[in-house]
N, CA and C atoms as an extended XYZ file, in Angstrom:
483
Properties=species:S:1:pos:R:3:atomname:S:1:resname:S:1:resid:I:1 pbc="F F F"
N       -26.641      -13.450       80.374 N   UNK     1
C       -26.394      -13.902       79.015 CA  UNK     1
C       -27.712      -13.867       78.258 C   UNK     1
N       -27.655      -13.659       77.022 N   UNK     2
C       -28.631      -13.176       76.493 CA  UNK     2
C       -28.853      -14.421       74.936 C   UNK     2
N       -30.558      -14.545       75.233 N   UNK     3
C       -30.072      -15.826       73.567 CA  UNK     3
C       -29.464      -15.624       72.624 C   UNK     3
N       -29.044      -14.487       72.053 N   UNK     4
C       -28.061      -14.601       70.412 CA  UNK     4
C       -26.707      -14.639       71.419 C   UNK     4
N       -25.922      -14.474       72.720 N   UNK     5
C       -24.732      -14.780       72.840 CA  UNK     5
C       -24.977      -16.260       73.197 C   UNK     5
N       -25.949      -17.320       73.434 N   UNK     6
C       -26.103      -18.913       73.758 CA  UNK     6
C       -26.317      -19.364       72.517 C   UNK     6
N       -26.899      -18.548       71.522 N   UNK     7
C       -27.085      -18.826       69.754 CA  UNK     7
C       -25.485      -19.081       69.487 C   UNK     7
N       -24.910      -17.694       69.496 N   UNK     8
C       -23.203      -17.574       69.113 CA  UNK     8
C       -22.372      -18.920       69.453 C   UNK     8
N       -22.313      -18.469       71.192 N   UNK     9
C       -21.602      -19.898       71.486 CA  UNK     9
C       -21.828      -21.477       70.842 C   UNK     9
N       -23.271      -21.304       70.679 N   UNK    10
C       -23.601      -22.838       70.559 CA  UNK    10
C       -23.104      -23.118       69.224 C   UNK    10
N       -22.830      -21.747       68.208 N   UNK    11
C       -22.777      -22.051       66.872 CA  UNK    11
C       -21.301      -22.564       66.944 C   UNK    11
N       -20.210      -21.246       67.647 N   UNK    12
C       -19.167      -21.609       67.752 CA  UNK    12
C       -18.418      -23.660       68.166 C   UNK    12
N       -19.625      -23.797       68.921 N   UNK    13
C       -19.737      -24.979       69.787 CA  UNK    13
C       -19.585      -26.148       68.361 C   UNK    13
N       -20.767      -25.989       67.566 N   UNK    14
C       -21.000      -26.426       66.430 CA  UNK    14
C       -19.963      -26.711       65.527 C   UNK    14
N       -18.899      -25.385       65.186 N   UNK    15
C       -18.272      -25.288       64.377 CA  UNK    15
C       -16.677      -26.048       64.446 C   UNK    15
N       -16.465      -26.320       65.962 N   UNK    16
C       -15.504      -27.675       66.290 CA  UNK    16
C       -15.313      -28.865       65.544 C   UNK    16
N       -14.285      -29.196       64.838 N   UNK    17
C       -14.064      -30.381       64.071 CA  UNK    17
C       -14.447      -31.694       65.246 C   UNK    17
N       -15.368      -32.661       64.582 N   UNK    18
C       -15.940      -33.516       65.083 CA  UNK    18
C       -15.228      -35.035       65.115 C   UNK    18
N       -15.185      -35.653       65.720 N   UNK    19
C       -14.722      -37.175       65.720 CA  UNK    19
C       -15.789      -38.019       64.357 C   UNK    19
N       -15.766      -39.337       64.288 N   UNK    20
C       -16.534      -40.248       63.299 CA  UNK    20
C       -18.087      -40.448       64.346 C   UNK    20
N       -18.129      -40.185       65.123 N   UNK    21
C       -19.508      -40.816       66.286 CA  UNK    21
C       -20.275      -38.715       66.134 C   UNK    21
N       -19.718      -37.743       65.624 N   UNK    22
C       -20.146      -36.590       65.564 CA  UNK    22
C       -20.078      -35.849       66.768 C   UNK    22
N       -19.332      -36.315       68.099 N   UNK    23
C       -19.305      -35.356       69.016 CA  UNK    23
C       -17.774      -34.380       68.644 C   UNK    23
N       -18.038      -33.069       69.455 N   UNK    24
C       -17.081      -32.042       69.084 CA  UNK    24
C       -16.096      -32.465       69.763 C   UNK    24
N       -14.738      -32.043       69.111 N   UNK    25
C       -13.816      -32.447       69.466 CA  UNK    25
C       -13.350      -30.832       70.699 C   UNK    25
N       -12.348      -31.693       71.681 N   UNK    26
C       -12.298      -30.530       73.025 CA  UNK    26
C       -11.080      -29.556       71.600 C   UNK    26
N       -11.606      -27.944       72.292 N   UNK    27
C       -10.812      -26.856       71.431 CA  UNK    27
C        -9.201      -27.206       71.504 C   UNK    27
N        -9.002      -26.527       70.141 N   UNK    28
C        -7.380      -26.771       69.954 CA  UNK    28
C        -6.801      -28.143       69.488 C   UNK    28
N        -8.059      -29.449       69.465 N   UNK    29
C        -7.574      -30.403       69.096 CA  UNK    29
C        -7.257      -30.305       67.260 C   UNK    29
N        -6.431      -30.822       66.909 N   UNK    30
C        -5.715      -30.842       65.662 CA  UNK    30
C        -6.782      -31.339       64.501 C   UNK    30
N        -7.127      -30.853       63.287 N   UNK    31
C        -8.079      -31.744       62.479 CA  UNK    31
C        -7.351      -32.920       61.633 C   UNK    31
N        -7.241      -34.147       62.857 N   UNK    32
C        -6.283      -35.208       62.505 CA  UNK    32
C        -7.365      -35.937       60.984 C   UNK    32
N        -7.264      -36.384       60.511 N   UNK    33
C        -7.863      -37.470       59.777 CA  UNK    33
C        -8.048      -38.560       60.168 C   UNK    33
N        -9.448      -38.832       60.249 N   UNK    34
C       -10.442      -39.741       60.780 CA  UNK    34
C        -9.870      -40.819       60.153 C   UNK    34
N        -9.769      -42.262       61.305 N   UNK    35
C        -9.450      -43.675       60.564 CA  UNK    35
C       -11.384      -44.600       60.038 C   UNK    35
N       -10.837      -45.073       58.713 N   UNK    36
C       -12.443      -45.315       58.444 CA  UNK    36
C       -12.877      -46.020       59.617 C   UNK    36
N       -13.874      -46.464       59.637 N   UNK    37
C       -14.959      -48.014       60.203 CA  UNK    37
C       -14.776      -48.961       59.687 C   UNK    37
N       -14.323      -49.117       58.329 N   UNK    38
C       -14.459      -50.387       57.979 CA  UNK    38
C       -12.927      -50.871       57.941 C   UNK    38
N       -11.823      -50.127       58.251 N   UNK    39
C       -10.727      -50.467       58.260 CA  UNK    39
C       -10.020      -51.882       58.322 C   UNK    39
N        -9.739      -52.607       57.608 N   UNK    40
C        -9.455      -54.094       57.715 CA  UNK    40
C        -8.167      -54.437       57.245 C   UNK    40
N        -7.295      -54.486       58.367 N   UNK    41
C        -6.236      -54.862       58.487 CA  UNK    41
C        -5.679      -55.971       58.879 C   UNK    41
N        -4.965      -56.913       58.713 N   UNK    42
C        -4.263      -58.394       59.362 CA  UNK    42
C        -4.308      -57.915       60.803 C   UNK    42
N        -4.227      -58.538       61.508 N   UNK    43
C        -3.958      -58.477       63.255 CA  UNK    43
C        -2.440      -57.955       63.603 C   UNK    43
N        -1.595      -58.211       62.760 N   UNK    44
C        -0.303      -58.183       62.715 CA  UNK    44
C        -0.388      -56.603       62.424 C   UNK    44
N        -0.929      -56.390       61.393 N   UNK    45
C        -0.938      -54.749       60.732 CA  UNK    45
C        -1.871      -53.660       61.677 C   UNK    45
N        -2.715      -54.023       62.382 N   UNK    46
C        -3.214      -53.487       63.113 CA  UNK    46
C        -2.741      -53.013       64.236 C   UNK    46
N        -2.048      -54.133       64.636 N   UNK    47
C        -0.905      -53.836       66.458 CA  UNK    47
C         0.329      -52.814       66.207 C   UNK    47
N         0.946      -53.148       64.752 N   UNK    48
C         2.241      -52.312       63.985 CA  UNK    48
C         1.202      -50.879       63.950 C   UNK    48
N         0.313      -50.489       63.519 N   UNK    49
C        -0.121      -49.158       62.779 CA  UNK    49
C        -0.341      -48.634       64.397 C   UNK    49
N        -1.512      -49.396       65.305 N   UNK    50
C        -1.536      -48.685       66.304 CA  UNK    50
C        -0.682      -48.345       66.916 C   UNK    50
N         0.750      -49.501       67.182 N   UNK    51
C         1.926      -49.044       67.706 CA  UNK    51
C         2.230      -47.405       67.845 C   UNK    51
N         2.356      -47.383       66.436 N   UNK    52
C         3.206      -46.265       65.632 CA  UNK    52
C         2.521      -44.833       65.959 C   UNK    52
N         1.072      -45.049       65.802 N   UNK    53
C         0.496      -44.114       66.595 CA  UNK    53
C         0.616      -43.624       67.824 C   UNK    53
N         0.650      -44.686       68.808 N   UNK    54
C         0.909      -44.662       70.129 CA  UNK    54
C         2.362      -43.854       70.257 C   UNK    54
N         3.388      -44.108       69.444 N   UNK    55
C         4.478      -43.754       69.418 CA  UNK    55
C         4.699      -41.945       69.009 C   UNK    55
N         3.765      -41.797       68.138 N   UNK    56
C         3.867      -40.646       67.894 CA  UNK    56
C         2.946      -39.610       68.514 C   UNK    56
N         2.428      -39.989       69.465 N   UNK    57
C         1.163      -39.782       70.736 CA  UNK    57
C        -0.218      -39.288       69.657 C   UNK    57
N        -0.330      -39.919       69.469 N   UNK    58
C        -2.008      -39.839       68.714 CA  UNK    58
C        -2.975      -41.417       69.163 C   UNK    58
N        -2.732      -41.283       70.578 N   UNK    59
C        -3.184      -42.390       71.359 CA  UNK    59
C        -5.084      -42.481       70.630 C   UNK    59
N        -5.964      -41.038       70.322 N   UNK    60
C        -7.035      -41.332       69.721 CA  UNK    60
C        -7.245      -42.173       68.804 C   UNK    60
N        -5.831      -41.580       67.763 N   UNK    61
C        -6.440      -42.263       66.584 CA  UNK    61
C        -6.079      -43.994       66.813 C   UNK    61
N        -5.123      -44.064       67.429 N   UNK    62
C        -5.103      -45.457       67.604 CA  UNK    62
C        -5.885      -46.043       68.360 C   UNK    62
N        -6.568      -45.545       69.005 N   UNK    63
C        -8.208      -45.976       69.758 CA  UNK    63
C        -9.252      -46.309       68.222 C   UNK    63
N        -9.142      -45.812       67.719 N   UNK    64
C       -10.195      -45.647       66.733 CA  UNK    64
C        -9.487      -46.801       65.504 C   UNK    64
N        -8.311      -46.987       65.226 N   UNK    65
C        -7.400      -48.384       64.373 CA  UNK    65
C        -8.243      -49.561       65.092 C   UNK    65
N        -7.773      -49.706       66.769 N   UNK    66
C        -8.228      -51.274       67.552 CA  UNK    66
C        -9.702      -50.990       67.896 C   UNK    66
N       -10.291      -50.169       67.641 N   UNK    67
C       -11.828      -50.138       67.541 CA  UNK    67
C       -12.366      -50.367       66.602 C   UNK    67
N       -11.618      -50.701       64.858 N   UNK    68
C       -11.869      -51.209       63.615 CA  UNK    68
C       -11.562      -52.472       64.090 C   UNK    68
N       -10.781      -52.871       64.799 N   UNK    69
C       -10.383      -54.387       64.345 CA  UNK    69
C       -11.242      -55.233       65.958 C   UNK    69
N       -11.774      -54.250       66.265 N   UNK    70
C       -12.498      -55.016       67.362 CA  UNK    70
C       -14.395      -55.076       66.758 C   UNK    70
N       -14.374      -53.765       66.231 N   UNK    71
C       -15.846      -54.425       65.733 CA  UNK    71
C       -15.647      -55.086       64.478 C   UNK    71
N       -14.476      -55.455       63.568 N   UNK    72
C       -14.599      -55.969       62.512 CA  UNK    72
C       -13.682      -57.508       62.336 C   UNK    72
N       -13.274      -57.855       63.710 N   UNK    73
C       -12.524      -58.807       63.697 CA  UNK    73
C       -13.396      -59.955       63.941 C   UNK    73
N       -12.543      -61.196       64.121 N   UNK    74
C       -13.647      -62.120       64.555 CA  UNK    74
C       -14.321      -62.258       65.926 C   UNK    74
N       -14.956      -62.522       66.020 N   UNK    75
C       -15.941      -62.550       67.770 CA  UNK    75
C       -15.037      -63.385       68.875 C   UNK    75
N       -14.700      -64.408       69.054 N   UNK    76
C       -13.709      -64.814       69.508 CA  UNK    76
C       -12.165      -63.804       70.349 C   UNK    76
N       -12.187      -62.910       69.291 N   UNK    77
C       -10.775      -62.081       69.971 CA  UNK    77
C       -11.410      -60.622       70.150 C   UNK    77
N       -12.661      -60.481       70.015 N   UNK    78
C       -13.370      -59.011       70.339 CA  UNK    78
C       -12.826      -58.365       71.635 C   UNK    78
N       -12.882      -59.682       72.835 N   UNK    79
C       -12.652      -58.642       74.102 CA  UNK    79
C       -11.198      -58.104       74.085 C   UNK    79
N       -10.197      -58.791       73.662 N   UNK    80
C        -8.800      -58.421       73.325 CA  UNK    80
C        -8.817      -57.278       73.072 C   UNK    80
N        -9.349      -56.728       71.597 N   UNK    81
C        -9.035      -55.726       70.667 CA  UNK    81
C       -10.260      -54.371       71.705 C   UNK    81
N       -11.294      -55.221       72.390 N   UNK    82
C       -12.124      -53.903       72.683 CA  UNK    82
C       -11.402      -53.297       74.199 C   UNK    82
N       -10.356      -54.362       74.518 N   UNK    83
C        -9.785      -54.138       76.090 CA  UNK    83
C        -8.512      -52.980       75.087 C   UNK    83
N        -7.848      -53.580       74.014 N   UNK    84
C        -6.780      -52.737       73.762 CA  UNK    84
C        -7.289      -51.241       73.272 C   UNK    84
N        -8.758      -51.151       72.761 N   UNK    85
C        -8.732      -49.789       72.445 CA  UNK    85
C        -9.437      -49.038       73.297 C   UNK    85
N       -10.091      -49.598       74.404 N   UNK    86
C       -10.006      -48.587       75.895 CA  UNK    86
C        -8.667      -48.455       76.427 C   UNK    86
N        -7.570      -49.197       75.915 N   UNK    87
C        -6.688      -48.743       76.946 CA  UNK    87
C        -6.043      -47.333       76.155 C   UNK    87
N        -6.665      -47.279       74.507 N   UNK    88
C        -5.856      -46.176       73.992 CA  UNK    88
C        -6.487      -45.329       74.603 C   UNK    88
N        -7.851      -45.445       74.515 N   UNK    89
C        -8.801      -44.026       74.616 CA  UNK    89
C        -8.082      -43.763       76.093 C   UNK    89
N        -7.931      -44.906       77.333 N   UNK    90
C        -7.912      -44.355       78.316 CA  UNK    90
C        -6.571      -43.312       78.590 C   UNK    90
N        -5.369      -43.634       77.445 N   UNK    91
C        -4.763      -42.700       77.256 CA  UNK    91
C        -4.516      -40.959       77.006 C   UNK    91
N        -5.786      -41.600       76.045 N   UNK    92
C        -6.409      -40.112       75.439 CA  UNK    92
C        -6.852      -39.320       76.611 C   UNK    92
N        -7.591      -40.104       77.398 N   UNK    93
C        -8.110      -38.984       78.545 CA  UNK    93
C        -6.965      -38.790       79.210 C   UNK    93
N        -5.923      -39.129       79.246 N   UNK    94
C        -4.851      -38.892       80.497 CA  UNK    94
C        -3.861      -37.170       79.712 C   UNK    94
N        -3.713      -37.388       78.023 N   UNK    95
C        -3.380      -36.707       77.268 CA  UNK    95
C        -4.154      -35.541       77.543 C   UNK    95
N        -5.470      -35.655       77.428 N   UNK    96
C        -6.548      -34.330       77.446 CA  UNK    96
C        -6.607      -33.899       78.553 C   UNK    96
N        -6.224      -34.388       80.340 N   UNK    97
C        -6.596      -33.962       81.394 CA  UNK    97
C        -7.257      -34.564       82.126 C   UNK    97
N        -8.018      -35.375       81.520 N   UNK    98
C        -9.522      -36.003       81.985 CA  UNK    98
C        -9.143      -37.461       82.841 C   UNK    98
N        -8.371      -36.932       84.174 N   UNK    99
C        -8.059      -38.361       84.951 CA  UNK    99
C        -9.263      -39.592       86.007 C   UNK    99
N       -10.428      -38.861       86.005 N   UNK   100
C       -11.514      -39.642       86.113 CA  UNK   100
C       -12.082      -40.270       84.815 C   UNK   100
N       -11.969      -40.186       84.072 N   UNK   101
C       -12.122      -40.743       82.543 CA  UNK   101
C       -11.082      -41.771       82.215 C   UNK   101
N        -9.697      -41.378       82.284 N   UNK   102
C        -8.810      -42.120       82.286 CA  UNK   102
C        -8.572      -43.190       83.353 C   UNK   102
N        -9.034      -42.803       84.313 N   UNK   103
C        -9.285      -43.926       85.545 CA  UNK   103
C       -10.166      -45.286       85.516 C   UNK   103
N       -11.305      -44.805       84.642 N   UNK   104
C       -12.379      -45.862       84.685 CA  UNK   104
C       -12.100      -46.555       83.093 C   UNK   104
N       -11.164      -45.740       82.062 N   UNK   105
C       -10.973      -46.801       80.752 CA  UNK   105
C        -9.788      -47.554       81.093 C   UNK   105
N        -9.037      -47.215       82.100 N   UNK   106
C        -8.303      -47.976       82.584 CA  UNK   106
C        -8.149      -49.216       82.710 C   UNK   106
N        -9.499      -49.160       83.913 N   UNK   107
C        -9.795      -50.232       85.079 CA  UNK   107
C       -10.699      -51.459       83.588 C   UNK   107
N       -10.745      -50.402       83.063 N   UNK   108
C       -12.131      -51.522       81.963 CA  UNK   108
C       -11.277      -52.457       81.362 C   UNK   108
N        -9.955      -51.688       80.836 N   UNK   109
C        -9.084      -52.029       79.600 CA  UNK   109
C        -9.059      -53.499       80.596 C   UNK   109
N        -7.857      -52.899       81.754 N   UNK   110
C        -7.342      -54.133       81.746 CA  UNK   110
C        -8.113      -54.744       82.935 C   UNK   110
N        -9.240      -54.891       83.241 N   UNK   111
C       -10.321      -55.967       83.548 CA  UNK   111
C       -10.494      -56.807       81.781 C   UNK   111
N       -10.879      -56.567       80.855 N   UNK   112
C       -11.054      -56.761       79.932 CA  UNK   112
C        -9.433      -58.096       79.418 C   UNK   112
N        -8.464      -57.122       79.528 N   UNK   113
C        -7.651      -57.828       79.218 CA  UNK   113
C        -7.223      -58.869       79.845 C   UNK   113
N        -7.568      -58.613       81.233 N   UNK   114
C        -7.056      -59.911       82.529 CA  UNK   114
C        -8.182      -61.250       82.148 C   UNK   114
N        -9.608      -60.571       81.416 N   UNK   115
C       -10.544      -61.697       81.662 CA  UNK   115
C       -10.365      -62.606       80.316 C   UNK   115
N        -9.305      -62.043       79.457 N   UNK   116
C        -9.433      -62.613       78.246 CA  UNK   116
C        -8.150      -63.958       78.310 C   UNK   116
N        -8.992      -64.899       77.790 N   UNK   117
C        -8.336      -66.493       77.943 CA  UNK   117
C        -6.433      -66.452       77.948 C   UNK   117
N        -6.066      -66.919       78.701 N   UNK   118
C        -4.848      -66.835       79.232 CA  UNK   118
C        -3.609      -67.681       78.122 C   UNK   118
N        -4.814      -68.511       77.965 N   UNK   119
C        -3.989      -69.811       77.098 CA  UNK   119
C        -4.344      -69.448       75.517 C   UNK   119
N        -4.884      -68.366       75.323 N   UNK   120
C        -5.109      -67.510       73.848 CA  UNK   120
C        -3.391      -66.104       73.491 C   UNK   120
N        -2.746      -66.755       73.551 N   UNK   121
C        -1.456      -65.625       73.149 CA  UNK   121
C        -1.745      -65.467       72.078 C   UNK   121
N        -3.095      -64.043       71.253 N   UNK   122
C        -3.062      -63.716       69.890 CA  UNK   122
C        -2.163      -62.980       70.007 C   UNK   122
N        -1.912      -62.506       68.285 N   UNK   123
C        -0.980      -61.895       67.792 CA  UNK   123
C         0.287      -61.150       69.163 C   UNK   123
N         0.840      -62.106       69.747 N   UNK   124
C         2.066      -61.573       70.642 CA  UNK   124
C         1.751      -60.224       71.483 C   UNK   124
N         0.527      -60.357       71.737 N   UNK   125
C         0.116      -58.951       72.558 CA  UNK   125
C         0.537      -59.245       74.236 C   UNK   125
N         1.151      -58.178       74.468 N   UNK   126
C         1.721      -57.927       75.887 CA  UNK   126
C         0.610      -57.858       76.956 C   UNK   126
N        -0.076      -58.684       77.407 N   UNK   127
C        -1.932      -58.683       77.883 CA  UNK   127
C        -1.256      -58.179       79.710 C   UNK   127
N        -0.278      -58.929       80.035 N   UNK   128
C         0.491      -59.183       81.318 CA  UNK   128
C         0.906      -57.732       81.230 C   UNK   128
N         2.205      -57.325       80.456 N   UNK   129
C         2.778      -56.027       80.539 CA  UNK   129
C         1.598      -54.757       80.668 C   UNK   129
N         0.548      -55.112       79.592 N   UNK   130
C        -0.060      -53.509       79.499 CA  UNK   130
C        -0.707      -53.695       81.171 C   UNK   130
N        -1.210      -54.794       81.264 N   UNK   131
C        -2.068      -54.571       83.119 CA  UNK   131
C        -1.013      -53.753       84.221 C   UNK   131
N        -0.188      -54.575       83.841 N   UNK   132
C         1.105      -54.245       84.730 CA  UNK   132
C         1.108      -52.231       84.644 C   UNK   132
N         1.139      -52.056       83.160 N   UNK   133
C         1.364      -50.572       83.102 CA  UNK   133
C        -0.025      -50.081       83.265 C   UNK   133
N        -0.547      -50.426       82.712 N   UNK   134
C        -2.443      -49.805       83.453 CA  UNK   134
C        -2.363      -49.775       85.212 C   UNK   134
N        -2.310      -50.688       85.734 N   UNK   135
C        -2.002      -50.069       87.240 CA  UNK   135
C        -1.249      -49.216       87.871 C   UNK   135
N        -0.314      -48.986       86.849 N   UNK   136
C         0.884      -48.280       87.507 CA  UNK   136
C         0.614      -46.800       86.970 C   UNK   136
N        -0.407      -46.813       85.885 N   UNK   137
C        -0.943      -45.147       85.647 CA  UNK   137
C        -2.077      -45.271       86.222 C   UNK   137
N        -3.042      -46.373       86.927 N   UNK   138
C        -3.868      -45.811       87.763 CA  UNK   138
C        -3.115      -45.181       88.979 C   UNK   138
N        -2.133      -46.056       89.768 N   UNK   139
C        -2.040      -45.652       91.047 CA  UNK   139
C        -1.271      -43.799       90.832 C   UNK   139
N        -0.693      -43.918       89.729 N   UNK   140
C         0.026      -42.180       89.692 CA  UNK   140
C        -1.654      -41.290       89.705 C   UNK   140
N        -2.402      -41.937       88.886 N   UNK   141
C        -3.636      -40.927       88.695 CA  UNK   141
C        -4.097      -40.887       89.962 C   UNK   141
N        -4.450      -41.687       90.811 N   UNK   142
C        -5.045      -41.858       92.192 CA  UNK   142
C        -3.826      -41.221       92.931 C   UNK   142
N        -2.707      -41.228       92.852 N   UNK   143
C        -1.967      -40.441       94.007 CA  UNK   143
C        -1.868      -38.729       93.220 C   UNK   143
N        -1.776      -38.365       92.371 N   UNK   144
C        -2.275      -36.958       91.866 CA  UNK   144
C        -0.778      -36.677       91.076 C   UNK   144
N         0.108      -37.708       90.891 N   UNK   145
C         1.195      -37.560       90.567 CA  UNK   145
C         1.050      -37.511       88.654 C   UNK   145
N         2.182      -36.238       88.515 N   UNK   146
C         2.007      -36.245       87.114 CA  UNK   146
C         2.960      -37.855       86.484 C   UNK   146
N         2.141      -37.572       85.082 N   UNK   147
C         2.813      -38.791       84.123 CA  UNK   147
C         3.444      -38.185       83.401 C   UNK   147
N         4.277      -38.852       82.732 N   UNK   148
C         5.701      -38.551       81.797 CA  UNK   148
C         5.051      -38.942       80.246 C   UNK   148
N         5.406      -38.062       79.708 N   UNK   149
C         5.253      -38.256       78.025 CA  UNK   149
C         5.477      -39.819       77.331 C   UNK   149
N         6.620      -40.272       78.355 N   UNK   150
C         6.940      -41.415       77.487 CA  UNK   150
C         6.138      -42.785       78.246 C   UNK   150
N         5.366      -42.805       79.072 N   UNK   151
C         4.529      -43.168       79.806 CA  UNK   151
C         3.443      -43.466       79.209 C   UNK   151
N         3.224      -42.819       78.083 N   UNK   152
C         1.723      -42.433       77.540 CA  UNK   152
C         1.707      -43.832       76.074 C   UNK   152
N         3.482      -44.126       75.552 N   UNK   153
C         3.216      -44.923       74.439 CA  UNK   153
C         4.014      -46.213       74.886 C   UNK   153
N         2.910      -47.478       75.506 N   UNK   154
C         3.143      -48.612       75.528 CA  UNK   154
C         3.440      -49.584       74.759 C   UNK   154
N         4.082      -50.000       74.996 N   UNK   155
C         4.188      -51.215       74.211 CA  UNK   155
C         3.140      -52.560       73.839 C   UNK   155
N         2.625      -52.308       72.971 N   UNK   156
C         1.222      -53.425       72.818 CA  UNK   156
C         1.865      -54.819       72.261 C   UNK   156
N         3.437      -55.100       71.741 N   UNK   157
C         3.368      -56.516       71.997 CA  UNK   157
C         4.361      -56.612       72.807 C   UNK   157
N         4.580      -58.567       72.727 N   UNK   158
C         5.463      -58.846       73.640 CA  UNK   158
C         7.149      -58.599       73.242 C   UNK   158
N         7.973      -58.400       73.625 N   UNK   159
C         9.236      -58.940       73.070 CA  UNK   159
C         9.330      -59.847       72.969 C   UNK   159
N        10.264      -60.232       71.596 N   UNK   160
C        10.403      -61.860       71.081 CA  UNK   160
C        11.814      -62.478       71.960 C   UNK   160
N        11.231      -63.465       72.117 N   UNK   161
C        12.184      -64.292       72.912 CA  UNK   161
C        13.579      -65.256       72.394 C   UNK   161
């Protein structure tokens, strides 16, 4: 290989629509529209929007919704919102291929979510259910077994009783 074809590539490399943090996005990904940073939504509106995302498998961008409301929420419910948007991203890697990636945002999410106060039920979030389903897409990832499409969009609250 010769430097103007490592010039080329790198330009090509370059020319990849980028996420909000500026790394390239993997080829073929869609040029979705970036959710701002400063995004400030009720807690209520935040779990509904990410839902919906989740639902329509754009598990990123809803990584990037509970990553607004985790650096912009109050300090108190940070680990909540920063456990719920590793568990999107850890989606994302399961979406893209990337099951060692998805393995370890996994294990974070719901460490994160298990460590967060028990006797804190914010906004009706399913903290019990998503662990429950975070293990059950680690152990498919660890046994090499594929996942199902509908696998991929959890349910982030609880059902009302």
């Amino acid at each position: 290989m010769i430097s103007r074809d490592r010039d080329a590539a790198g330009r090509a490399r370059n020319d990849r629509p980028r996420d909000r943090l500026g790394r390239p996005l993997p080829p073929g990904s869609p040029g979705v529209a970036r959710i701002p940073d400063d995004l400030d939504l009720a807690p209520q509106q935040t779990l509904a929007f990410a839902q919906q995302l989740l639902d329509d498998g754009l598990a990123f961008n809803a990584h990037e919704v509970l990553e607004a409301a985790w650096k912009n929420g109050p300090v108190a419910e940070r680990m909540l919102w920063q456990g719920l948007a590793q568990y999107a991203v850890g989606i994302t890697h399961i979406q893209r291929g990337n099951t060692k990636g998805a393995g370890l945002l996994l294990r974070r999410a719901s460490e994160r979510l298990d460590a967060y106060p028990a006797n804190a039920q914010q906004h009706e979030v399913d903290r019990a259910g998503l662990i429950a389903h975070a293990r059950t897409l680690l152990s498919a990832l660890d046994a090499g077994a594929p996942i199902a499409e509908d696998q991929l969009s959890p349910s982030l609250r609880r059902e009302p009783t």
